[in-house]
Amino acid sequence: MSELVPEPRQKPAVPMKPMGINANLLGYIGIDTIIEQMRKKTMKTGFDFNIMVVGQSGLGKSTLVNTLFKSQVSRKSSGWNREEKIPKTVEIKAIGHVIEEGGVKMKLTVIDTPGFGDQINNENCWEPIEKYINEQYEKFLKEEVNIARKKRIPDTRVHCCLYFISPTGHSLRPLDLEFMKHLSKVVNIIPVIAKADTMTLEEKTEFKQRVRKELEVNGIEFYPQKEFDEDLEDKTENDKIRESMPFAVVGSDKEYQVNGKRVLGRKTPWGIIEVENLTHCEFALLRDFVIRTHLQDLKEVTHNIHYETYRAKRLNDNGGLPPMTVETEENHESNL
Amino acid sequence: LRGLWISSFVRNLEGFGGRQQNDGCRSLSLSGHVGVDSLPDQLVNKSIKQGFCFNILCIGETGIGKSTLIDSLFNTSFDDPVSTHFQPNVRLRAQTYELQESNVRLKLTIVSTVGFGDQIKKEESYQPIVDYIDAQFEAYLQEELKIKRSLHSYHDTRIHVCLYFISPTGHSLKSLDLLTMKSLDSKVNIIPIIGKADSVSKTELQKFKVKLMSELVSNGVQIYQFPTDDETVSEINAIMNGHLPFAVVGSTEEVKVENKMVKARQYPWGIVQVEDENHCDFVKLREMLICTNMEDLREQTHARHYELYRRCRLEEMGFRDTGPENKPVSLQEAYEAKRHEFYIEMQRKEEEMRQVFVQRVKEKEAILKEAEQEIQAKFEHLKRLHQEERLKLEKNRRVLEDEMAMFIKKKAAAELLQTQALVSTPVNFKKDKDRKK
């Protein structure tokens, strides 16, 4: 390796002095066209979204994901056998799809975790999941580190993790708490109450309250995390959402005729449960939340916070020397 | 463990996965409205909240109309002080402004050269400019390389576009122009413009433009080409590419023309209207710079110029992607070696400082000791004087006492004599006494 000679760069004659003068505009210039420019560009490049679903088998994960994206996205529909044996350890299976709607292209990756919580001994069954998430961060990091790096670094990091809670009506299971405790620090977790058609309205509200309390007591921050609210507007909006989480959802990919309309639902002897009807379940809230309002924010929190935390830890851990950040070294350089 | 020298992309817009291969991805057909089409809006809203940054560098001789053009472009007066022709060397002056239009907030930074082209010897003229641009890249790179970084809220000072003002001589480029543009074309997007173009007639202008462009091409200067890959703007961009360099006239004064107040310059022979496309290319420049390609300029700066700078710099610092046997080299080792170096250097400097400190303490002690001795000597001296005085006084006192003793003796002797005299004449004395009775 060549000799490392850190040669200090000459400072320019006139350093930057930002003076914030609010210059009054006397006419239209066209600065706001940048929005259109940006929009056009994003339509061209498209979006990536990686969503992970975690929960015991039989909770309706695949069905829910199919309902969310209104198509057969789940692993089960991609040629897997429903009668397949439950795996002996937690497996991670990622499947990619391309969705196009209204000229907008999205590359959606659904990451399924069969085998989670299904064994007799479920100790540390979150570890393969944590490992997978960190592996994606590592992959991204490595690409970023390269000297000659790609124009668009492929983003396989998990942006959102839907955690399915069993609708027992009592409280969270120890496994649920353990999982969320470990993973809420590395990924955005959105807890959902699965198969919510087994609870009445009162049971639902009580259960949700209990779950929220338990999460708070255990110090588990689910998405949208309170600490990342940027301003008052965000806070009020997110407070409302946090109050109604976890969403109690019902999924279905079958359509029925109700009041002359075709709706997605589940047919039971006592009636048809309409998935997108807010009085029946909160699926529509979940869908709007994840896709229509907060998708970009999910990605940003993953990139700006979770990824940065991972990166900083990785850099710090890798020094065999006394822990010094690059910043202190630079400060020392300038002081001495 | 692989090496970790981190850099990143901060833009919301980037990193949207490889478009090139849909490895194993199926195209889905949606059976209902999902809401994916709201994504661009979500992104745009986030960007609006954050605000935008745009940095323009104006290079040109003193008096060629840089400040006036910027004022005209942004419809405001940025209040730049006029500079003299007697600057000893080229400097750069940067000022940042916050503009707002509807709900878009723009942090605009204008950097202008001061004293460009005024010196007698101009070989060093372009160097301060190159250094400035590099310094902005460097600052960004340093932020990227930090362990705890905040790229999300970093105020991007990298130059997005360079407006190079060509003198309206009507002939050709000056050698300083060529030299400067050549040294900058791989670092920044250059848009050449002809300043004070109202001094060139229309026919001359056409020939001038052709000459300029051919000179740029033959000298291999890479100027910014308006992008033609997006169908919506490719046509207009292609047309505009053909109008380069833009011949501009700037003015902040308004003149009444046909019942309207327009930005113009009034001459005895007529009025040159800034926003009239027959008079100059100002509108074209504004259109291209702001309304159509601002985003592309920012992206080119980040994805092309900055990446090139970063690559060169990292290689300069000794980092490689692959080692001698083409195996991926651990950047971590290089990084650690550097840290180790810094650490040793720091130790050494600490030791040095400690030595200096000890030395100073010793010196101070010596001085203090000297002073103490001096004071001691003085004290002794004073004491001696005091002793002497005392002795003197003692002596005087004794002398005085002796005198007193003598006087008393004398007095006693005198009294004795007196009483003896009285005893020898007692009768007379008695008779006198009786007589008195």
PDB file of C-alpha atoms in Angstrom, chain B residues 75-238:
ATOM      1  CA  ASN B  75     -35.677  40.200  -9.692  1.00  0.00           C
ATOM      2  CA  THR B  76     -34.153  41.754  -6.656  1.00  0.00           C
ATOM      3  CA  SER B  77     -31.192  43.802  -5.594  1.00  0.00           C
ATOM      4  CA  PHE B  78     -28.639  41.812  -3.722  1.00  0.00           C
ATOM      5  CA  ASP B  79     -26.695  44.891  -2.763  1.00  0.00           C
ATOM      6  CA  ASP B  80     -23.198  43.956  -3.898  1.00  0.00           C
ATOM      7  CA  PRO B  81     -20.610  46.665  -3.362  1.00  0.00           C
ATOM      8  CA  VAL B  82     -18.847  47.790  -6.519  1.00  0.00           C
ATOM      9  CA  SER B  83     -15.206  46.801  -6.596  1.00  0.00           C
ATOM     10  CA  THR B  84     -12.189  48.626  -7.972  1.00  0.00           C
ATOM     11  CA  HIS B  85      -9.811  47.565 -10.720  1.00  0.00           C
ATOM     12  CA  PHE B  86      -6.855  47.576  -8.391  1.00  0.00           C
ATOM     13  CA  GLN B  87      -7.136  44.298  -6.573  1.00  0.00           C
ATOM     14  CA  PRO B  88      -3.706  42.756  -6.101  1.00  0.00           C
ATOM     15  CA  ASN B  89      -5.014  39.251  -6.658  1.00  0.00           C
ATOM     16  CA  VAL B  90      -8.195  37.423  -7.461  1.00  0.00           C
ATOM     17  CA  ARG B  91     -10.563  36.826  -4.571  1.00  0.00           C
ATOM     18  CA  LEU B  92     -13.958  35.286  -4.277  1.00  0.00           C
ATOM     19  CA  ARG B  93     -16.877  36.782  -2.464  1.00  0.00           C
ATOM     20  CA  ALA B  94     -19.724  34.578  -1.411  1.00  0.00           C
ATOM     21  CA  GLN B  95     -23.104  35.638  -0.119  1.00  0.00           C
ATOM     22  CA  THR B  96     -26.109  33.545   0.793  1.00  0.00           C
ATOM     23  CA  TYR B  97     -29.708  34.637   0.492  1.00  0.00           C
ATOM     24  CA  GLU B  98     -32.977  33.047   1.426  1.00  0.00           C
ATOM     25  CA  LEU B  99     -35.654  33.409  -1.202  1.00  0.00           C
ATOM     26  CA  GLN B 100     -39.191  32.175  -1.130  1.00  0.00           C
ATOM     27  CA  GLU B 101     -41.658  31.728  -3.942  1.00  0.00           C
ATOM     28  CA  SER B 102     -45.096  30.242  -3.182  1.00  0.00           C
ATOM     29  CA  ASN B 103     -44.149  27.432  -0.801  1.00  0.00           C
ATOM     30  CA  VAL B 104     -40.655  26.816  -2.106  1.00  0.00           C
ATOM     31  CA  ARG B 105     -37.772  28.039   0.003  1.00  0.00           C
ATOM     32  CA  LEU B 106     -34.458  28.445  -1.757  1.00  0.00           C
ATOM     33  CA  LYS B 107     -31.116  29.035  -0.144  1.00  0.00           C
ATOM     34  CA  LEU B 108     -29.297  30.819  -2.924  1.00  0.00           C
ATOM     35  CA  THR B 109     -25.562  31.403  -2.711  1.00  0.00           C
ATOM     36  CA  ILE B 110     -23.872  33.695  -5.211  1.00  0.00           C
ATOM     37  CA  VAL B 111     -20.100  33.537  -5.428  1.00  0.00           C
ATOM     38  CA  SER B 112     -18.412  36.217  -7.514  1.00  0.00           C
ATOM     39  CA  THR B 113     -14.829  36.744  -8.483  1.00  0.00           C
ATOM     40  CA  VAL B 114     -13.308  40.022  -7.405  1.00  0.00           C
ATOM     41  CA  GLY B 115     -10.460  41.391  -9.409  1.00  0.00           C
ATOM     42  CA  PHE B 116     -10.516  38.739 -12.096  1.00  0.00           C
ATOM     43  CA  GLY B 117      -8.549  39.854 -15.136  1.00  0.00           C
ATOM     44  CA  ASP B 118      -7.289  43.053 -13.517  1.00  0.00           C
ATOM     45  CA  GLN B 119      -3.776  42.013 -12.717  1.00  0.00           C
ATOM     46  CA  ILE B 120      -0.834  42.543 -14.954  1.00  0.00           C
ATOM     47  CA  LYS B 121       0.288  38.981 -14.491  1.00  0.00           C
ATOM     48  CA  LYS B 122      -2.649  36.644 -14.834  1.00  0.00           C
ATOM     49  CA  GLU B 123      -1.152  33.170 -14.566  1.00  0.00           C
ATOM     50  CA  GLU B 124      -2.469  32.713 -11.065  1.00  0.00           C
ATOM     51  CA  SER B 125      -5.900  34.141 -11.761  1.00  0.00           C
ATOM     52  CA  TYR B 126      -7.790  30.904 -12.048  1.00  0.00           C
ATOM     53  CA  GLN B 127      -6.145  29.163  -9.105  1.00  0.00           C
ATOM     54  CA  PRO B 128      -8.212  30.820  -6.322  1.00  0.00           C
ATOM     55  CA  ILE B 129     -11.357  29.767  -8.174  1.00  0.00           C
ATOM     56  CA  VAL B 130     -10.246  26.162  -8.503  1.00  0.00           C
ATOM     57  CA  ASP B 131      -9.241  26.160  -4.856  1.00  0.00           C
ATOM     58  CA  TYR B 132     -12.618  27.497  -3.817  1.00  0.00           C
ATOM     59  CA  ILE B 133     -14.545  24.869  -5.734  1.00  0.00           C
ATOM     60  CA  ASP B 134     -12.301  22.141  -4.386  1.00  0.00           C
ATOM     61  CA  ALA B 135     -12.707  23.451  -0.865  1.00  0.00           C
ATOM     62  CA  GLN B 136     -16.484  23.071  -1.099  1.00  0.00           C
ATOM     63  CA  PHE B 137     -16.119  19.509  -2.384  1.00  0.00           C
ATOM     64  CA  GLU B 138     -13.642  18.847   0.383  1.00  0.00           C
ATOM     65  CA  ALA B 139     -15.996  20.134   3.047  1.00  0.00           C
ATOM     66  CA  TYR B 140     -18.735  17.855   1.758  1.00  0.00           C
ATOM     67  CA  LEU B 141     -16.374  14.906   1.579  1.00  0.00           C
ATOM     68  CA  GLN B 142     -15.199  15.490   5.120  1.00  0.00           C
ATOM     69  CA  GLU B 143     -18.770  15.507   6.318  1.00  0.00           C
ATOM     70  CA  GLU B 144     -19.438  12.287   4.438  1.00  0.00           C
ATOM     71  CA  LEU B 145     -16.420  10.646   5.976  1.00  0.00           C
ATOM     72  CA  LYS B 146     -17.301  11.532   9.525  1.00  0.00           C
ATOM     73  CA  ILE B 147     -18.447   8.807  11.842  1.00  0.00           C
ATOM     74  CA  LYS B 148     -21.283  10.808  13.287  1.00  0.00           C
ATOM     75  CA  ARG B 149     -22.492  12.788  10.346  1.00  0.00           C
ATOM     76  CA  SER B 150     -25.568  14.808   9.573  1.00  0.00           C
ATOM     77  CA  LEU B 151     -25.768  14.866   5.811  1.00  0.00           C
ATOM     78  CA  HIS B 152     -29.501  15.220   6.028  1.00  0.00           C
ATOM     79  CA  SER B 153     -29.241  18.757   7.355  1.00  0.00           C
ATOM     80  CA  TYR B 154     -25.927  19.688   5.732  1.00  0.00           C
ATOM     81  CA  HIS B 155     -25.845  23.073   4.046  1.00  0.00           C
ATOM     82  CA  ASP B 156     -24.588  22.124   0.605  1.00  0.00           C
ATOM     83  CA  THR B 157     -22.093  24.742  -0.554  1.00  0.00           C
ATOM     84  CA  ARG B 158     -20.874  22.947  -3.662  1.00  0.00           C
ATOM     85  CA  ILE B 159     -21.075  25.062  -6.766  1.00  0.00           C
ATOM     86  CA  HIS B 160     -23.888  23.852  -8.997  1.00  0.00           C
ATOM     87  CA  VAL B 161     -23.317  26.099 -11.963  1.00  0.00           C
ATOM     88  CA  CYS B 162     -20.634  28.471 -13.170  1.00  0.00           C
ATOM     89  CA  LEU B 163     -21.661  31.421 -15.316  1.00  0.00           C
ATOM     90  CA  TYR B 164     -18.590  32.425 -17.262  1.00  0.00           C
ATOM     91  CA  PHE B 165     -18.785  35.955 -18.586  1.00  0.00           C
ATOM     92  CA  ILE B 166     -17.056  36.475 -21.906  1.00  0.00           C
ATOM     93  CA  SER B 167     -16.092  39.997 -22.900  1.00  0.00           C
ATOM     94  CA  PRO B 168     -18.115  41.294 -25.850  1.00  0.00           C
ATOM     95  CA  THR B 169     -15.100  42.035 -27.997  1.00  0.00           C
ATOM     96  CA  GLY B 170     -16.754  40.461 -30.985  1.00  0.00           C
ATOM     97  CA  HIS B 171     -13.610  38.601 -31.916  1.00  0.00           C
ATOM     98  CA  SER B 172     -12.777  35.516 -29.934  1.00  0.00           C
ATOM     99  CA  LEU B 173     -11.983  34.104 -26.543  1.00  0.00           C
ATOM    100  CA  LYS B 174      -9.176  35.565 -24.528  1.00  0.00           C
ATOM    101  CA  SER B 175      -6.394  33.259 -23.506  1.00  0.00           C
ATOM    102  CA  LEU B 176      -7.310  33.813 -19.856  1.00  0.00           C
ATOM    103  CA  ASP B 177     -10.836  32.614 -20.672  1.00  0.00           C
ATOM    104  CA  LEU B 178      -9.551  29.443 -22.272  1.00  0.00           C
ATOM    105  CA  LEU B 179      -7.136  28.760 -19.476  1.00  0.00           C
ATOM    106  CA  THR B 180      -9.734  29.296 -16.777  1.00  0.00           C
ATOM    107  CA  MET B 181     -12.461  27.283 -18.444  1.00  0.00           C
ATOM    108  CA  LYS B 182     -10.106  24.440 -19.183  1.00  0.00           C
ATOM    109  CA  SER B 183      -9.125  24.189 -15.537  1.00  0.00           C
ATOM    110  CA  LEU B 184     -12.743  24.240 -14.389  1.00  0.00           C
ATOM    111  CA  ASP B 185     -14.645  22.126 -16.887  1.00  0.00           C
ATOM    112  CA  SER B 186     -14.156  18.870 -15.016  1.00  0.00           C
ATOM    113  CA  LYS B 187     -15.112  20.415 -11.714  1.00  0.00           C
ATOM    114  CA  VAL B 188     -18.230  22.389 -12.367  1.00  0.00           C
ATOM    115  CA  ASN B 189     -21.020  22.870 -14.890  1.00  0.00           C
ATOM    116  CA  ILE B 190     -19.963  25.798 -17.061  1.00  0.00           C
ATOM    117  CA  ILE B 191     -22.466  27.930 -18.930  1.00  0.00           C
ATOM    118  CA  PRO B 192     -20.626  30.524 -21.021  1.00  0.00           C
ATOM    119  CA  ILE B 193     -22.403  33.818 -21.514  1.00  0.00           C
ATOM    120  CA  ILE B 194     -21.513  37.010 -23.320  1.00  0.00           C
ATOM    121  CA  GLY B 195     -21.784  39.925 -20.943  1.00  0.00           C
ATOM    122  CA  LYS B 196     -22.933  43.447 -21.929  1.00  0.00           C
ATOM    123  CA  ALA B 197     -24.105  42.015 -25.196  1.00  0.00           C
ATOM    124  CA  ASP B 198     -25.797  45.222 -26.229  1.00  0.00           C
ATOM    125  CA  SER B 199     -22.433  46.425 -27.478  1.00  0.00           C
ATOM    126  CA  VAL B 200     -22.369  43.760 -30.167  1.00  0.00           C
ATOM    127  CA  SER B 201     -24.566  44.146 -33.208  1.00  0.00           C
ATOM    128  CA  LYS B 202     -26.818  41.336 -34.336  1.00  0.00           C
ATOM    129  CA  THR B 203     -24.774  40.214 -37.292  1.00  0.00           C
ATOM    130  CA  GLU B 204     -21.541  40.445 -35.383  1.00  0.00           C
ATOM    131  CA  LEU B 205     -23.163  38.505 -32.560  1.00  0.00           C
ATOM    132  CA  GLN B 206     -23.971  35.506 -34.731  1.00  0.00           C
ATOM    133  CA  LYS B 207     -20.424  35.301 -36.047  1.00  0.00           C
ATOM    134  CA  PHE B 208     -19.068  35.863 -32.558  1.00  0.00           C
ATOM    135  CA  LYS B 209     -21.089  33.019 -31.107  1.00  0.00           C
ATOM    136  CA  VAL B 210     -20.031  30.620 -33.831  1.00  0.00           C
ATOM    137  CA  LYS B 211     -16.399  31.584 -33.345  1.00  0.00           C
ATOM    138  CA  LEU B 212     -16.620  31.156 -29.589  1.00  0.00           C
ATOM    139  CA  MET B 213     -18.238  27.746 -29.774  1.00  0.00           C
ATOM    140  CA  SER B 214     -15.779  26.455 -32.307  1.00  0.00           C
ATOM    141  CA  GLU B 215     -12.902  27.699 -30.174  1.00  0.00           C
ATOM    142  CA  LEU B 216     -14.325  25.952 -27.144  1.00  0.00           C
ATOM    143  CA  VAL B 217     -14.758  22.733 -29.091  1.00  0.00           C
ATOM    144  CA  SER B 218     -11.333  22.813 -30.672  1.00  0.00           C
ATOM    145  CA  ASN B 219      -9.728  23.400 -27.278  1.00  0.00           C
ATOM    146  CA  GLY B 220     -11.640  20.555 -25.730  1.00  0.00           C
ATOM    147  CA  VAL B 221     -13.503  22.629 -23.178  1.00  0.00           C
ATOM    148  CA  GLN B 222     -16.460  20.708 -21.791  1.00  0.00           C
ATOM    149  CA  ILE B 223     -19.306  23.100 -21.222  1.00  0.00           C
ATOM    150  CA  TYR B 224     -22.636  22.124 -19.741  1.00  0.00           C
ATOM    151  CA  GLN B 225     -25.064  20.646 -22.215  1.00  0.00           C
ATOM    152  CA  PHE B 226     -28.733  20.955 -21.437  1.00  0.00           C
ATOM    153  CA  PRO B 227     -30.003  17.384 -21.105  1.00  0.00           C
ATOM    154  CA  THR B 228     -31.956  15.945 -23.972  1.00  0.00           C
ATOM    155  CA  ASP B 229     -32.952  12.546 -22.631  1.00  0.00           C
ATOM    156  CA  ASP B 230     -36.320  13.517 -21.204  1.00  0.00           C
ATOM    157  CA  GLU B 231     -38.883  13.885 -24.005  1.00  0.00           C
ATOM    158  CA  THR B 232     -40.722  16.735 -22.348  1.00  0.00           C
ATOM    159  CA  VAL B 233     -37.701  18.995 -22.331  1.00  0.00           C
ATOM    160  CA  SER B 234     -35.416  17.470 -24.910  1.00  0.00           C
ATOM    161  CA  GLU B 235     -36.721  19.590 -27.736  1.00  0.00           C
ATOM    162  CA  ILE B 236     -36.394  22.914 -26.016  1.00  0.00           C
ATOM    163  CA  ASN B 237     -33.080  21.961 -24.495  1.00  0.00           C
ATOM    164  CA  ALA B 238     -31.692  20.983 -27.870  1.00  0.00           C
TER     165      ALA B 238
END
